[in-house]
Structure formats: structure tokens, C-alpha cells
mmCIF file of C-alpha atoms and ligand atoms in Angstrom:
data_model
loop_
_atom_site.group_PDB
_atom_site.id
_atom_site.type_symbol
_atom_site.label_atom_id
_atom_site.label_comp_id
_atom_site.label_asym_id
_atom_site.label_seq_id
_atom_site.Cartn_x
_atom_site.Cartn_y
_atom_site.Cartn_z
ATOM 1 C CA MET A 1 -48.364 -12.916 -119.912
ATOM 2 C CA GLY A 2 -48.517 -16.182 -117.984
ATOM 3 C CA GLN A 3 -46.133 -17.940 -120.377
ATOM 4 C CA SER A 4 -44.133 -20.923 -119.315
ATOM 5 C CA ILE A 5 -40.386 -20.638 -119.194
ATOM 6 C CA THR A 6 -38.582 -23.379 -121.076
ATOM 7 C CA PHE A 7 -35.241 -24.804 -119.981
ATOM 8 C CA HIS A 8 -32.415 -25.784 -122.313
ATOM 9 C CA LYS A 9 -29.807 -27.871 -120.576
ATOM 10 C CA ALA A 10 -26.089 -27.102 -120.929
ATOM 11 C CA ASP A 11 -23.806 -29.944 -122.057
ATOM 12 C CA GLN A 12 -21.185 -29.003 -119.550
ATOM 13 C CA LEU A 13 -21.075 -26.869 -116.417
ATOM 14 C CA LYS A 14 -18.257 -24.481 -115.550
ATOM 15 C CA LYS A 15 -15.794 -24.788 -112.719
ATOM 16 C CA LYS A 16 -16.782 -22.299 -110.004
ATOM 17 C CA PRO A 17 -14.308 -19.527 -109.138
ATOM 18 C CA ASP A 18 -12.497 -19.371 -105.775
ATOM 19 C CA ALA A 19 -14.709 -17.694 -103.191
ATOM 20 C CA GLY A 20 -11.849 -15.384 -102.227
ATOM 21 C CA GLN A 21 -11.319 -14.000 -105.723
ATOM 22 C CA LEU A 22 -14.761 -13.001 -106.891
ATOM 23 C CA GLY A 23 -14.372 -9.248 -107.280
ATOM 24 C CA PHE A 24 -17.294 -7.608 -109.092
ATOM 25 C CA GLY A 25 -18.833 -8.833 -112.337
ATOM 26 C CA LYS A 26 -15.910 -10.980 -113.507
ATOM 27 C CA TYR A 27 -17.516 -14.418 -113.490
ATOM 28 C CA PHE A 28 -20.805 -15.521 -115.003
ATOM 29 C CA THR A 29 -22.940 -18.541 -114.208
ATOM 30 C CA ASP A 30 -23.897 -21.486 -116.443
ATOM 31 C CA TYR A 31 -27.285 -20.182 -117.558
ATOM 32 C CA MET A 32 -29.009 -16.981 -118.599
ATOM 33 C CA PHE A 33 -32.623 -15.969 -119.205
ATOM 34 C CA GLU A 34 -33.719 -14.739 -122.606
ATOM 35 C CA MET A 35 -37.011 -13.394 -123.989
ATOM 36 C CA ASP A 36 -37.836 -11.641 -127.266
ATOM 37 C CA TYR A 37 -40.205 -8.912 -128.351
ATOM 38 C CA THR A 38 -41.776 -8.297 -131.735
ATOM 39 C CA LEU A 39 -44.676 -6.050 -132.660
ATOM 40 C CA GLU A 40 -46.805 -9.062 -133.671
ATOM 41 C CA LYS A 41 -46.125 -11.276 -130.680
ATOM 42 C CA GLY A 42 -45.195 -8.839 -127.879
ATOM 43 C CA TRP A 43 -42.839 -10.350 -125.313
ATOM 44 C CA HIS A 44 -42.607 -14.060 -126.072
ATOM 45 C CA ASP A 45 -40.551 -17.237 -125.929
ATOM 46 C CA PRO A 46 -39.138 -16.897 -122.397
ATOM 47 C CA LYS A 47 -36.361 -19.399 -121.815
ATOM 48 C CA ILE A 48 -33.421 -20.318 -119.652
ATOM 49 C CA VAL A 49 -30.500 -21.233 -121.881
ATOM 50 C CA PRO A 50 -26.766 -21.943 -121.449
ATOM 51 C CA TYR A 51 -24.820 -18.703 -120.839
ATOM 52 C CA GLY A 52 -22.963 -17.603 -123.944
ATOM 53 C CA PRO A 53 -22.549 -15.138 -126.808
ATOM 54 C CA ILE A 54 -25.645 -13.931 -128.634
ATOM 55 C CA SER A 55 -25.824 -13.246 -132.327
ATOM 56 C CA LEU A 56 -27.100 -9.854 -133.534
ATOM 57 C CA ASP A 57 -27.279 -8.106 -136.882
ATOM 58 C CA PRO A 58 -24.504 -5.471 -137.156
ATOM 59 C CA ALA A 59 -27.209 -2.908 -137.937
ATOM 60 C CA ALA A 60 -29.036 -3.610 -134.641
ATOM 61 C CA THR A 61 -30.356 -0.444 -132.960
ATOM 62 C CA ILE A 62 -28.393 -1.052 -129.768
ATOM 63 C CA PHE A 63 -25.063 -0.688 -131.577
ATOM 64 C CA HIS A 64 -25.851 2.642 -133.210
ATOM 65 C CA TYR A 65 -28.374 4.487 -131.093
ATOM 66 C CA GLY A 66 -27.897 2.896 -127.662
ATOM 67 C CA GLN A 67 -31.507 1.921 -127.033
ATOM 68 C CA GLU A 68 -30.991 -0.028 -123.820
ATOM 69 C CA VAL A 69 -32.085 -0.220 -120.181
ATOM 70 C CA PHE A 70 -30.686 -2.299 -117.359
ATOM 71 C CA GLU A 71 -31.186 -3.190 -113.716
ATOM 72 C CA GLY A 72 -29.025 -4.473 -110.884
ATOM 73 C CA LEU A 73 -30.058 -6.444 -107.811
ATOM 74 C CA LYS A 74 -28.719 -9.288 -105.707
ATOM 75 C CA ALA A 75 -29.642 -12.730 -104.367
ATOM 76 C CA TYR A 76 -28.264 -13.588 -100.931
ATOM 77 C CA ARG A 77 -27.751 -16.924 -99.212
ATOM 78 C CA ALA A 78 -28.988 -16.672 -95.625
ATOM 79 C CA GLU A 79 -27.263 -18.576 -92.810
ATOM 80 C CA ASP A 80 -30.253 -20.907 -92.577
ATOM 81 C CA GLY A 81 -29.904 -21.754 -96.279
ATOM 82 C CA ARG A 82 -32.765 -19.634 -97.598
ATOM 83 C CA ILE A 83 -32.233 -17.626 -100.791
ATOM 84 C CA LEU A 84 -33.362 -14.017 -100.472
ATOM 85 C CA LEU A 85 -33.976 -11.222 -102.960
ATOM 86 C CA PHE A 86 -34.134 -7.593 -101.805
ATOM 87 C CA ARG A 87 -37.152 -5.605 -103.084
ATOM 88 C CA PRO A 88 -37.059 -7.077 -106.632
ATOM 89 C CA ASN A 89 -40.411 -5.450 -107.450
ATOM 90 C CA LYS A 90 -38.783 -2.033 -106.962
ATOM 91 C CA ASN A 91 -36.185 -2.857 -109.615
ATOM 92 C CA MET A 92 -38.846 -4.007 -112.061
ATOM 93 C CA GLU A 93 -40.935 -0.906 -111.424
ATOM 94 C CA ARG A 94 -37.855 1.205 -112.192
ATOM 95 C CA MET A 95 -37.066 -0.893 -115.258
ATOM 96 C CA ASN A 96 -40.462 0.019 -116.658
ATOM 97 C CA GLN A 97 -39.853 3.707 -115.906
ATOM 98 C CA SER A 98 -36.557 3.442 -117.801
ATOM 99 C CA CYS A 99 -38.340 1.587 -120.653
ATOM 100 C CA ALA A 100 -40.952 4.341 -120.914
ATOM 101 C CA ARG A 101 -38.239 6.997 -121.288
ATOM 102 C CA LEU A 102 -36.185 4.981 -123.801
ATOM 103 C CA ASN A 103 -39.259 4.113 -125.859
ATOM 104 C CA ILE A 104 -38.925 0.408 -125.103
ATOM 105 C CA PRO A 105 -42.127 -1.669 -124.708
ATOM 106 C CA LYS A 106 -43.086 -2.331 -121.096
ATOM 107 C CA ILE A 107 -42.381 -5.612 -119.401
ATOM 108 C CA ASP A 108 -44.747 -7.574 -117.173
ATOM 109 C CA GLU A 109 -43.006 -6.770 -113.869
ATOM 110 C CA LYS A 110 -44.366 -9.796 -112.001
ATOM 111 C CA PHE A 111 -43.383 -12.125 -114.805
ATOM 112 C CA VAL A 112 -39.805 -10.864 -114.906
ATOM 113 C CA VAL A 113 -39.504 -11.238 -111.106
ATOM 114 C CA LYS A 114 -40.688 -14.811 -111.632
ATOM 115 C CA ALA A 115 -38.048 -15.287 -114.345
ATOM 116 C CA ILE A 116 -35.358 -13.946 -111.991
ATOM 117 C CA LYS A 117 -36.493 -16.384 -109.292
ATOM 118 C CA LYS A 118 -36.442 -19.336 -111.671
ATOM 119 C CA LEU A 119 -32.988 -18.487 -112.973
ATOM 120 C CA VAL A 120 -31.618 -17.973 -109.442
ATOM 121 C CA ALA A 121 -33.185 -21.274 -108.363
ATOM 122 C CA VAL A 122 -31.490 -23.069 -111.275
ATOM 123 C CA GLU A 123 -28.168 -21.408 -110.368
ATOM 124 C CA GLN A 124 -28.457 -21.683 -106.583
ATOM 125 C CA ASP A 125 -25.081 -23.418 -106.276
ATOM 126 C CA TRP A 126 -23.495 -20.220 -107.593
ATOM 127 C CA ILE A 127 -24.684 -18.074 -104.676
ATOM 128 C CA PRO A 128 -21.589 -17.443 -102.547
ATOM 129 C CA ASN A 129 -22.172 -17.321 -98.806
ATOM 130 C CA GLN A 130 -19.229 -15.541 -97.193
ATOM 131 C CA PRO A 131 -19.936 -12.166 -95.514
ATOM 132 C CA GLY A 132 -20.532 -9.461 -98.113
ATOM 133 C CA GLN A 133 -20.849 -11.935 -100.994
ATOM 134 C CA SER A 134 -23.904 -12.418 -103.169
ATOM 135 C CA LEU A 135 -25.148 -13.338 -106.615
ATOM 136 C CA TYR A 136 -25.479 -10.146 -108.669
ATOM 137 C CA ILE A 137 -28.441 -10.146 -111.063
ATOM 138 C CA ARG A 138 -28.279 -8.030 -114.217
ATOM 139 C CA PRO A 139 -31.484 -7.872 -116.292
ATOM 140 C CA PHE A 140 -31.253 -5.725 -119.443
ATOM 141 C CA ILE A 141 -33.147 -4.995 -122.650
ATOM 142 C CA ILE A 142 -31.638 -4.090 -126.024
ATOM 143 C CA GLY A 143 -33.169 -2.894 -129.297
ATOM 144 C CA THR A 144 -32.373 -5.468 -131.992
ATOM 145 C CA ASP A 145 -33.935 -4.093 -135.193
ATOM 146 C CA ALA A 146 -31.597 -4.251 -138.179
ATOM 147 C CA ALA A 147 -32.216 -0.706 -139.421
ATOM 148 C CA LEU A 148 -30.126 2.455 -139.448
ATOM 149 C CA GLY A 149 -33.036 4.885 -139.577
ATOM 150 C CA VAL A 150 -33.297 6.760 -136.282
ATOM 151 C CA HIS A 151 -36.478 5.493 -134.698
ATOM 152 C CA PRO A 152 -37.378 3.136 -131.869
ATOM 153 C CA SER A 153 -36.592 -0.493 -132.559
ATOM 154 C CA SER A 154 -39.519 -2.797 -133.308
ATOM 155 C CA MET A 155 -37.666 -5.821 -131.922
ATOM 156 C CA TYR A 156 -36.080 -6.278 -128.504
ATOM 157 C CA LYS A 157 -34.305 -8.855 -126.424
ATOM 158 C CA LEU A 158 -34.477 -9.075 -122.645
ATOM 159 C CA LEU A 159 -31.626 -10.972 -121.028
ATOM 160 C CA ILE A 160 -30.818 -11.755 -117.413
ATOM 161 C CA ILE A 161 -27.278 -12.733 -116.496
ATOM 162 C CA LEU A 162 -25.885 -13.649 -113.073
ATOM 163 C CA SER A 163 -22.481 -13.028 -111.526
ATOM 164 C CA PRO A 164 -21.209 -14.199 -108.131
ATOM 165 C CA VAL A 165 -19.657 -11.130 -106.477
ATOM 166 C CA GLY A 166 -17.416 -10.519 -103.504
ATOM 167 C CA SER A 167 -17.618 -7.993 -100.729
ATOM 168 C CA TYR A 168 -17.126 -4.515 -102.094
ATOM 169 C CA PHE A 169 -14.849 -3.672 -99.194
ATOM 170 C CA GLY A 170 -12.923 -6.830 -98.477
ATOM 171 C CA ASN A 171 -12.947 -7.212 -94.711
ATOM 172 C CA SER A 172 -13.455 -3.664 -93.562
ATOM 173 C CA MET A 173 -15.333 -0.673 -94.931
ATOM 174 C CA SER A 174 -12.789 1.793 -96.214
ATOM 175 C CA PRO A 175 -13.948 5.325 -96.985
ATOM 176 C CA VAL A 176 -13.581 6.510 -100.578
ATOM 177 C CA LYS A 177 -12.086 9.721 -101.955
ATOM 178 C CA ILE A 178 -14.419 11.801 -104.080
ATOM 179 C CA TYR A 179 -13.665 14.412 -106.714
ATOM 180 C CA VAL A 180 -16.375 17.010 -107.315
ATOM 181 C CA GLU A 181 -16.535 17.244 -111.106
ATOM 182 C CA ASP A 182 -17.003 20.842 -112.251
ATOM 183 C CA GLU A 183 -16.453 20.500 -116.010
ATOM 184 C CA TYR A 184 -18.216 17.388 -117.307
ATOM 185 C CA VAL A 185 -21.841 16.627 -116.464
ATOM 186 C CA ARG A 186 -23.696 13.331 -116.253
ATOM 187 C CA ALA A 187 -27.269 14.320 -117.051
ATOM 188 C CA VAL A 188 -29.694 17.192 -117.336
ATOM 189 C CA LYS A 189 -33.355 17.527 -116.480
ATOM 190 C CA GLY A 190 -35.440 16.430 -119.457
ATOM 191 C CA GLY A 191 -32.750 13.948 -120.494
ATOM 192 C CA VAL A 192 -32.329 10.349 -119.378
ATOM 193 C CA GLY A 193 -30.562 10.811 -116.027
ATOM 194 C CA PHE A 194 -33.364 9.165 -114.044
ATOM 195 C CA ALA A 195 -33.345 6.093 -116.316
ATOM 196 C CA LYS A 196 -30.917 3.223 -115.824
ATOM 197 C CA THR A 197 -29.525 3.233 -119.330
ATOM 198 C CA SER A 198 -26.104 2.573 -120.797
ATOM 199 C CA GLY A 199 -25.661 6.026 -122.364
ATOM 200 C CA ASN A 200 -25.448 7.664 -118.938
ATOM 201 C CA TYR A 201 -22.463 5.473 -118.195
ATOM 202 C CA ALA A 202 -20.813 6.066 -121.552
ATOM 203 C CA ALA A 203 -21.087 9.790 -120.822
ATOM 204 C CA SER A 204 -19.513 9.357 -117.375
ATOM 205 C CA LEU A 205 -16.391 7.369 -118.251
ATOM 206 C CA LYS A 206 -14.213 10.322 -119.170
ATOM 207 C CA ALA A 207 -14.750 12.072 -115.849
ATOM 208 C CA GLN A 208 -14.296 8.820 -113.944
ATOM 209 C CA THR A 209 -10.928 8.236 -115.622
ATOM 210 C CA LYS A 210 -9.903 11.814 -114.915
ATOM 211 C CA SER A 211 -10.744 11.475 -111.211
ATOM 212 C CA GLU A 212 -8.760 8.228 -111.007
ATOM 213 C CA GLU A 213 -5.766 9.888 -112.644
ATOM 214 C CA LEU A 214 -5.973 12.577 -109.980
ATOM 215 C CA GLY A 215 -5.944 9.936 -107.251
ATOM 216 C CA PHE A 216 -9.661 9.750 -106.446
ATOM 217 C CA ASP A 217 -12.063 6.816 -106.400
ATOM 218 C CA GLN A 218 -15.240 8.391 -107.720
ATOM 219 C CA VAL A 219 -16.809 11.502 -109.182
ATOM 220 C CA LEU A 220 -19.462 13.589 -107.474
ATOM 221 C CA TRP A 221 -21.699 15.029 -110.178
ATOM 222 C CA LEU A 222 -23.123 18.521 -110.069
ATOM 223 C CA ASP A 223 -26.254 19.631 -111.921
ATOM 224 C CA GLY A 224 -25.807 20.007 -115.665
ATOM 225 C CA VAL A 225 -27.097 23.572 -115.954
ATOM 226 C CA GLU A 226 -25.482 25.662 -113.222
ATOM 227 C CA HIS A 227 -22.794 23.255 -111.975
ATOM 228 C CA LYS A 228 -23.816 24.262 -108.457
ATOM 229 C CA TYR A 229 -26.086 21.613 -107.026
ATOM 230 C CA ILE A 230 -25.123 18.122 -105.908
ATOM 231 C CA GLU A 231 -26.632 15.219 -107.856
ATOM 232 C CA GLU A 232 -25.009 11.830 -107.167
ATOM 233 C CA VAL A 233 -21.777 9.836 -107.160
ATOM 234 C CA GLY A 234 -20.678 7.512 -109.987
ATOM 235 C CA SER A 235 -23.172 4.678 -109.579
ATOM 236 C CA MET A 236 -24.440 5.705 -106.153
ATOM 237 C CA ASN A 237 -26.779 8.196 -104.557
ATOM 238 C CA ILE A 238 -25.253 10.449 -101.918
ATOM 239 C CA PHE A 239 -26.167 11.319 -98.325
ATOM 240 C CA PHE A 240 -24.795 13.869 -95.855
ATOM 241 C CA LYS A 241 -25.188 13.820 -92.089
ATOM 242 C CA ILE A 242 -25.392 17.462 -91.053
ATOM 243 C CA ASP A 243 -25.493 17.717 -87.254
ATOM 244 C CA ASP A 244 -28.382 15.382 -86.354
ATOM 245 C CA GLU A 245 -30.161 15.495 -89.711
ATOM 246 C CA VAL A 246 -29.531 13.590 -92.907
ATOM 247 C CA TRP A 247 -29.685 15.384 -96.250
ATOM 248 C CA THR A 248 -29.809 13.926 -99.735
ATOM 249 C CA PRO A 249 -30.456 15.591 -103.096
ATOM 250 C CA ALA A 250 -34.162 15.528 -104.016
ATOM 251 C CA LEU A 251 -35.027 13.476 -107.111
ATOM 252 C CA ASN A 252 -35.210 16.043 -109.857
ATOM 253 C CA GLY A 253 -35.319 14.105 -113.117
ATOM 254 C CA SER A 254 -31.566 13.904 -113.633
ATOM 255 C CA ILE A 255 -30.782 11.749 -110.573
ATOM 256 C CA LEU A 256 -31.150 7.961 -110.617
ATOM 257 C CA PRO A 257 -33.804 6.921 -108.063
ATOM 258 C CA GLY A 258 -31.843 4.234 -106.192
ATOM 259 C CA VAL A 259 -33.591 1.365 -104.425
ATOM 260 C CA THR A 260 -30.891 1.579 -101.741
ATOM 261 C CA ARG A 261 -31.529 5.348 -101.479
ATOM 262 C CA ASN A 262 -35.227 4.694 -100.969
ATOM 263 C CA SER A 263 -34.470 2.000 -98.357
ATOM 264 C CA VAL A 264 -31.990 4.189 -96.453
ATOM 265 C CA ILE A 265 -34.510 7.036 -96.263
ATOM 266 C CA ALA A 266 -37.177 4.632 -94.972
ATOM 267 C CA LEU A 267 -34.813 3.144 -92.358
ATOM 268 C CA LEU A 268 -33.643 6.541 -91.119
ATOM 269 C CA LYS A 269 -37.240 7.717 -90.758
ATOM 270 C CA HIS A 270 -38.095 4.438 -89.014
ATOM 271 C CA TRP A 271 -35.340 5.265 -86.523
ATOM 272 C CA GLY A 272 -36.767 8.735 -85.933
ATOM 273 C CA ILE A 273 -34.006 10.603 -87.764
ATOM 274 C CA THR A 274 -34.945 13.699 -89.775
ATOM 275 C CA VAL A 275 -34.263 13.186 -93.477
ATOM 276 C CA LYS A 276 -34.369 16.129 -95.851
ATOM 277 C CA GLU A 277 -34.607 15.547 -99.594
ATOM 278 C CA LYS A 278 -33.631 18.909 -100.974
ATOM 279 C CA ARG A 279 -31.551 20.866 -103.423
ATOM 280 C CA ILE A 280 -28.053 21.050 -101.915
ATOM 281 C CA SER A 281 -25.456 23.413 -103.317
ATOM 282 C CA VAL A 282 -21.851 22.284 -103.152
ATOM 283 C CA LYS A 283 -20.964 25.695 -101.715
ATOM 284 C CA LYS A 284 -23.360 25.222 -98.827
ATOM 285 C CA LEU A 285 -22.018 21.742 -98.175
ATOM 286 C CA PHE A 286 -18.458 22.989 -97.950
ATOM 287 C CA LYS A 287 -19.633 25.817 -95.624
ATOM 288 C CA LYS A 288 -21.269 23.238 -93.358
ATOM 289 C CA ALA A 289 -18.022 21.317 -93.305
ATOM 290 C CA GLU A 290 -16.058 24.460 -92.426
ATOM 291 C CA LYS A 291 -18.381 24.983 -89.474
ATOM 292 C CA GLN A 292 -17.807 21.381 -88.338
ATOM 293 C CA GLN A 293 -21.464 20.518 -89.000
ATOM 294 C CA LEU A 294 -20.770 17.876 -91.656
ATOM 295 C CA LYS A 295 -20.459 14.679 -89.648
ATOM 296 C CA GLU A 296 -20.697 11.900 -92.228
ATOM 297 C CA VAL A 297 -20.971 11.384 -95.983
ATOM 298 C CA PHE A 298 -21.947 8.111 -97.633
ATOM 299 C CA GLY A 299 -22.991 6.758 -100.993
ATOM 300 C CA THR A 300 -25.761 4.183 -101.476
ATOM 301 C CA GLY A 301 -26.148 1.553 -104.200
ATOM 302 C CA THR A 302 -26.781 -2.141 -104.687
ATOM 303 C CA ALA A 303 -23.111 -2.999 -105.316
ATOM 304 C CA ALA A 304 -21.544 -1.426 -102.209
ATOM 305 C CA VAL A 305 -24.793 -1.032 -100.199
ATOM 306 C CA ILE A 306 -23.269 1.818 -98.121
ATOM 307 C CA SER A 307 -19.974 3.378 -99.135
ATOM 308 C CA PRO A 308 -18.519 5.847 -96.619
ATOM 309 C CA VAL A 309 -16.814 8.919 -98.061
ATOM 310 C CA GLY A 310 -13.677 10.073 -96.248
ATOM 311 C CA PHE A 311 -12.453 12.850 -98.481
ATOM 312 C CA LEU A 312 -13.998 15.388 -100.873
ATOM 313 C CA LYS A 313 -12.281 17.825 -103.228
ATOM 314 C CA TRP A 314 -14.055 20.689 -105.011
ATOM 315 C CA GLU A 315 -11.973 23.243 -106.925
ATOM 316 C CA ASP A 316 -9.313 24.277 -104.386
ATOM 317 C CA HIS A 317 -11.282 23.177 -101.357
ATOM 318 C CA VAL A 318 -10.855 19.873 -99.579
ATOM 319 C CA ILE A 319 -12.848 18.268 -96.792
ATOM 320 C CA LYS A 320 -11.793 15.375 -94.652
ATOM 321 C CA VAL A 321 -14.977 13.771 -93.351
ATOM 322 C CA ALA A 322 -15.248 11.973 -89.982
ATOM 323 C CA ASN A 323 -11.468 12.015 -89.774
ATOM 324 C CA GLY A 324 -11.306 9.861 -92.892
ATOM 325 C CA GLU A 325 -12.995 7.004 -91.064
ATOM 326 C CA THR A 326 -16.361 5.225 -91.327
ATOM 327 C CA GLY A 327 -18.976 7.115 -89.348
ATOM 328 C CA LYS A 328 -21.296 5.461 -86.828
ATOM 329 C CA LEU A 329 -24.474 6.041 -88.805
ATOM 330 C CA SER A 330 -22.906 4.753 -92.041
ATOM 331 C CA LYS A 331 -21.837 1.588 -90.230
ATOM 332 C CA LYS A 332 -25.249 1.130 -88.609
ATOM 333 C CA LEU A 333 -26.990 1.495 -91.978
ATOM 334 C CA TYR A 334 -24.604 -0.973 -93.594
ATOM 335 C CA ASP A 335 -25.050 -3.528 -90.806
ATOM 336 C CA THR A 336 -28.828 -3.161 -90.801
ATOM 337 C CA LEU A 337 -29.304 -3.332 -94.569
ATOM 338 C CA THR A 338 -26.931 -6.269 -95.076
ATOM 339 C CA GLY A 339 -28.483 -7.890 -91.968
ATOM 340 C CA ILE A 340 -31.950 -7.688 -93.526
ATOM 341 C CA GLN A 341 -30.680 -8.766 -96.961
ATOM 342 C CA THR A 342 -29.028 -11.891 -95.570
ATOM 343 C CA GLY A 343 -31.833 -12.777 -93.193
ATOM 344 C CA LYS A 344 -29.753 -12.148 -90.051
ATOM 345 C CA GLN A 345 -31.936 -9.281 -88.919
ATOM 346 C CA LYS A 346 -35.680 -9.133 -88.645
ATOM 347 C CA ASP A 347 -37.167 -7.767 -91.861
ATOM 348 C CA GLU A 348 -39.605 -5.367 -90.194
ATOM 349 C CA LEU A 349 -40.287 -3.439 -93.370
ATOM 350 C CA GLY A 350 -41.061 -6.553 -95.459
ATOM 351 C CA TRP A 351 -38.301 -6.023 -97.997
ATOM 352 C CA THR A 352 -37.026 -9.529 -98.668
ATOM 353 C CA GLU A 353 -38.535 -12.192 -100.892
ATOM 354 C CA GLU A 354 -37.594 -15.811 -100.665
ATOM 355 C CA VAL A 355 -36.697 -17.877 -103.744
ATOM 356 C CA LYS A 356 -38.159 -21.332 -103.133
ATOM 357 C CA VAL A 357 -36.147 -23.781 -105.193
ATOM 358 C CA GLU A 358 -38.802 -26.504 -105.304
ATOM 359 C CA LYS A 359 -41.524 -24.127 -106.400
ATOM 360 C CA GLU A 360 -39.342 -22.647 -109.130
ATOM 361 C CA LYS A 361 -38.425 -25.975 -110.739
ATOM 362 C CA VAL A 362 -38.220 -25.696 -114.502
ATOM 363 C CA THR A 363 -38.730 -28.510 -116.950
ATOM 364 C CA GLU A 364 -36.755 -29.268 -120.058
HETATM 365 C C1 PLP B 401 -28.015 1.890 -110.177
HETATM 366 C C2 PLP B 401 -27.571 3.295 -109.866
HETATM 367 C C3 PLP B 401 -27.632 3.835 -108.571
HETATM 368 C C4 PLP B 401 -28.021 3.045 -107.357
HETATM 369 O O1 PLP B 401 -29.272 2.445 -107.416
HETATM 370 P P1 PLP B 401 -29.616 1.173 -106.521
HETATM 371 O O2 PLP B 401 -30.992 0.819 -106.933
HETATM 372 O O3 PLP B 401 -29.530 1.638 -105.103
HETATM 373 O O4 PLP B 401 -28.603 0.140 -106.839
HETATM 374 C C5 PLP B 401 -27.292 5.177 -108.413
HETATM 375 N N1 PLP B 401 -26.870 5.917 -109.449
HETATM 376 C C6 PLP B 401 -26.769 5.413 -110.696
HETATM 377 C C7 PLP B 401 -26.314 6.297 -111.785
HETATM 378 C C8 PLP B 401 -27.118 4.091 -110.940
HETATM 379 O O5 PLP B 401 -27.016 3.605 -112.183
#
């Protein structure tokens, strides 16, 4: 593609939010990245523009048939001032896998990583630097054709927005309570479960609300056909420490292939721990717990990094995991991953990429 990214200066910059009140995805920075696609021109006109509403035709594909894909990654401010991204190429690779499934034209992965770097460089003052804080990066693509016929859009818009976010846990990691959903399903093999696309979330909201009403934090999804096998949790992949091994559901087409999941598996193997990616029935899991073999449960995802699970309910059965506390391995994984992401720990696996502000300078 090799196009140059233009910069359109904002008249006024926003007041930054209090570092203590960031939460997740509530505040947005001064600028966003935008790029368009048409059949004639392909992806074109990449630009960094003031953050704000976009105008779309009410007949746009996205509104009626949900043709969309998104990604989520973070920029971290290291103690020495460097700005680090964590495996951004993995997110772009996945974005293209999602695009392929949703019939959206492929992006130039390297170019979009470059766009992310430029935007983050422009917005570097928005990167919070307290423990657990970061600048969340949300690239997404929407179909923008004004046509109600059901077919893939011929026009698309790729946007990247940024949001300073707080620590998912506040000061300490507190284990979450999980409800094993046995009625609703998130995805089935052959569908779009492996793609990061909005429809999966729309389909999950009902069950999420139900679990909250019952006093739980998140839903654990079972497979869509037999309602027997464990898939994933809300917006996280799931891991179980069974005696000295770690088990996680194998990627089967309906599970989202998390970058954090991939990184956790690599770290565990690096530490000499046996990891088994396999089909895990919920019945077997609860049996393991009965026999005191289930030592830890944790979810993995960009937002929380590692989220310990303290409590699981399935039909009439309940499990309290690790006495409702954060297990040792969960804590070690959290400390190591966040250590690498923020440049505190040696990045032995070569996962971080620095954003060099000077190099990424954009011109008006
Ligand atoms: C994004 C996401 C995850 C986690 O993926 P990461 O790349 O680790 O952030 C897991 N499940 C679902 C459904 C997701 O959308």
C-alpha cells in the first residue's frame, strides 16, 4: 500500500480525565485514524483526524446486516518512558482472519500496524502510566454500502479509536464468579465464533444480563451443539490448572483465538509446564473439582490480562476454586505478562514493539 497518512489538526484538545477514574472504554482521545475502501480504489485515503461522530447513510450495511470486525490491543508506557505495543502483528493477522470470514476485503497488516503506531505517537500524552493502566486501541471495519440487498458491502471504513483505561482490578486481583450457561449459546462450528465480530457480542448480551441478575460476573459458554463442552468466558479464553497440568479448550472454530491465550500457552511451555489443548466436558471438570484436582481457574484476554475465577456454578453444582482466592500460577502469569508489556521484565520471547515518537511524526 505504502500510502502516506495525512494529519488533520483539531482546533481544540480535550481535558484529560483523572487518572483514578478511567474505568474501561469511557474516555476517548483527541484523534482517530480513518481509511476507506471502494472496489475501484481498494483501501485508500488513510488519515488521522479529530475524534468525533461519523456520518453514514441509514441504509449502510453495518446497520442492517452487521458486517463488522474489530480488534483490541493496548499501548503501555514503560517506566523508562518508552511506549510499548504487545504483539500487534498477531492482532492484525487475526483481523484478516475475521475479515475473510465476514467477507470484508483484507487489510495490509503491516500498514495498519504502522497506522496504529502513528496514532499512538500523536496521542502519547494520553497513555496513562499508573500500574495496570494503558491506552486501549480499538481498530474496526464496517460495511458502508447504502443498499438493503443482502450481499457483502462494496464500501468499507476502517477506524481506529483510542481509550485510556484503568486497571481491571483496582489494586488487587479479585477472583470472579462464573455462571455456566446451559440454555443460550454463543457460537457454533461453521459460524463466526472464531472471528472478532460484533454479532457474537449481540448474541451474548442476554446471557450476560441473566448471569448478572443471578449474582455472577460472567458467563462460561458451552458448545452450541451438545451443551457439554467448555468453550470460553464472556470476552476471555479459559484455563484450568488440574494437578500440575494446565488445560484449555482446543480451538475448534467456535472459540475466539485470543492473543493472550496464545501468549499464556507459550509462557507456560517456556516454564516447563504441561499444557493440554483439548476438548473438556463440564462434567469432567466438575468431577476433577470433586476429587480436589482442580487447583486454579483463570480467564485470559487483553482487557484483564489474567482474571482469576473463584467460583463456578453449573446446574445445581457449585465449585469454589482455590478457596475463592487468586492462585499462585494465575498471579505469576499476570505479573510476568504485565511485566513484559510494561517493559519491567525482560522480553525473552520478543513480544513487545516500541513506538518511536520521532520516527512516527506525521505532517499536516
Ligand atoms: C477478544 C476476545 C478474547 C480475548 O482475546 P485477546 O486477544 O486475548 O484479547 C476472547 N474471547 C472473545 C469472545 C473475544 O472477543
